[in-house]
Amino acid sequence: MELTNISGLRGEITVPGDKSISHRCVMFGSIASGLTEVTNFLPGADCLATIDCFRRMGIEIEQSETSVLIHGRGLHGLRSPSLTLEVGNSGTTTRLISGILAGQPFESKLSGDDSLNSRPMRRIMEPLTQMGANISSVLRNDCAPLYITPGHLHGIDYSSPVASAQVKSCILLAGLYAEGTTTVTEPSLSRNHTELMLKEFGADIRSFVGNMKSSAHVSAENEKICATASIRPCKELYGQKIMVPGDISSAAYFIAAGLLVPDSEILIQNVGVNPTRAGMLQVCKDMGGDIALLNERCVGGEPVADILVRTSQLHGTTIEGGIIPTLIDEIPVIAVMAAMADGTTTIKDAAELKVKETDRIETVTDNLNAMGCDVAPTEDGMVIHGGHPLQGATIHTLLDHRIAMAFSIAALVAEGTTKILDSHCVDVSYPTFYDTFEGLL
Ligand code: S3P
């Protein structure tokens, strides 16, 4: 894909359904009793991998574009898959499904692409093993392929060293099949879709965030406050009707485009703004961005709003602490905004970036450097000295969808032509990414 700079992005758009919520609809619907009807599902490669895994375990799932019908077979209705479950590029599929598989009376094997098979799985193997699960890394490198055989699970009280919704969700899902109570504490609150949605499905689940009055406030001030979620096994989960909100992680690219591209005004409709996901909105404001939430409402237990952005002169900021898990997937595009902002932006406490689809500290700083930006990687983030024009360059995405999309936005404000290598990798989370621009020209 070759892109050049542009001005005047104007119009109203929607973005596809939320990836994290789409995965969970399929997983929870499969182990619920009765029908789960999903609208605005994200038909990206990652979520399709989740559908494929549950079909292989005997669940009838009808999918047509963004509508999905899941014929759940109850907590104990999954069947042994005859073949390896192929999870593709999807960390969410791998880690969440492992929690469910650990509680099944059959053996299973999970494997993904080269990127997935090099991502750390010790973080789920350790707590699952403590719960009595039998899970091993086939190549003994603490990565997938993973091999899971039946175990007798019991609840644990686990203190996770990282704020990771994938780890938390894996343990809570195993907790559905464990004797007693399973509790996970994380150093700050990661996305809480599992807690919210499992409750809607009828699970006996509770969550608590430190001594805060409401979990609706996630900001740098609460960084020392822990978040806890507990689950107890229940007899049954019940199928639901779910309308998936637009994915704020996909909206992020158009928020950045609206702020950076001259003479722009973009209204992004129907975006999920759950506070455990919406840290980028705060950062945009902190950087001086003209951004407003309109028509705020609640859809199926999740806060939703329309987001209006207009071209703004941004300035640098510091992003650190408890806000990091609420914007972890948006850091590549925030880094692009920082490159265009006056002054210095420092990103700290984000070592988790190293274990995403690529090492995003490296892929972001290497590609920003290639575009002429003065940026330095650090152990847990990066320091970006912004405010100088970016130059068109060849972007090495290393097949990371978020790098392809973030640097497509950089290309819109860079001098000359930018070539995004392997831009088809956007299919992982946003197959229609390049089409959405047509609504803005
Ligand atoms: C996800 C959680 C995050 C995020 C990923 C999706 C989820 O990962 O980066 O894209 O759906 O639970 P971690 O929980 O490992 O930070």
Tab-separated table of C-alpha atoms and ligand atoms in Angstrom, residues 19-21 23-24 92 95-96 119 123 163-167 169 190-191 193-194 328-329 352 356-357 360 402, ligand 1:
chain	number	residue	atom	x	y	z
A	19	LYS	CA	-12.478	-7.148	18.924
A	20	SER	CA	-12.238	-8.017	22.625
A	21	ILE	CA	-16.018	-8.106	23.026
A	23	HIS	CA	-14.158	-12.831	20.983
A	24	ARG	CA	-15.922	-13.047	24.325
A	92	THR	CA	-6.849	-13.310	23.007
A	95	ARG	CA	-5.093	-17.206	26.384
A	96	LEU	CA	-8.847	-17.103	27.014
A	119	ARG	CA	4.531	-14.835	22.579
A	123	ARG	CA	1.844	-16.009	32.336
A	163	ALA	CA	-2.212	-5.895	34.372
A	164	SER	CA	-3.430	-8.143	31.560
A	165	ALA	CA	-7.056	-8.816	30.669
A	166	GLN	CA	-5.990	-11.935	28.799
A	167	VAL	CA	-4.354	-13.422	31.899
A	169	SER	CA	-9.864	-13.706	31.804
A	190	SER	CA	-7.115	-3.974	32.730
A	191	ARG	CA	-10.119	-4.079	30.381
A	193	HIS	CA	-15.268	-6.919	29.430
A	194	THR	CA	-14.995	-10.459	30.815
A	328	ILE	CA	-2.017	-0.259	25.513
A	329	ASP	CA	-3.155	-1.103	21.955
A	352	GLU	CA	3.966	-5.020	27.888
A	356	LYS	CA	2.379	-7.834	21.604
A	357	GLU	CA	2.079	-9.079	17.989
A	360	ARG	CA	6.039	-2.586	19.640
A	402	ARG	CA	-1.597	-1.978	14.573
B	1	S3P	C1	-7.044	-8.055	25.033
B	1	S3P	C2	-6.212	-7.635	26.024
B	1	S3P	C3	-4.958	-6.897	25.802
B	1	S3P	C4	-4.887	-6.329	24.387
B	1	S3P	C5	-5.337	-7.309	23.350
B	1	S3P	C6	-6.760	-7.757	23.612
B	1	S3P	C7	-8.276	-8.789	25.395
B	1	S3P	O1	-3.880	-7.761	25.991
B	1	S3P	O2	-3.578	-5.876	24.106
B	1	S3P	O3	-5.277	-6.719	22.058
B	1	S3P	O4	-9.191	-8.895	24.554
B	1	S3P	O5	-8.358	-9.265	26.529
B	1	S3P	P1	-3.288	-8.009	27.476
B	1	S3P	O6	-4.434	-8.365	28.281
B	1	S3P	O7	-2.326	-9.128	27.412
B	1	S3P	O8	-2.643	-6.704	27.846
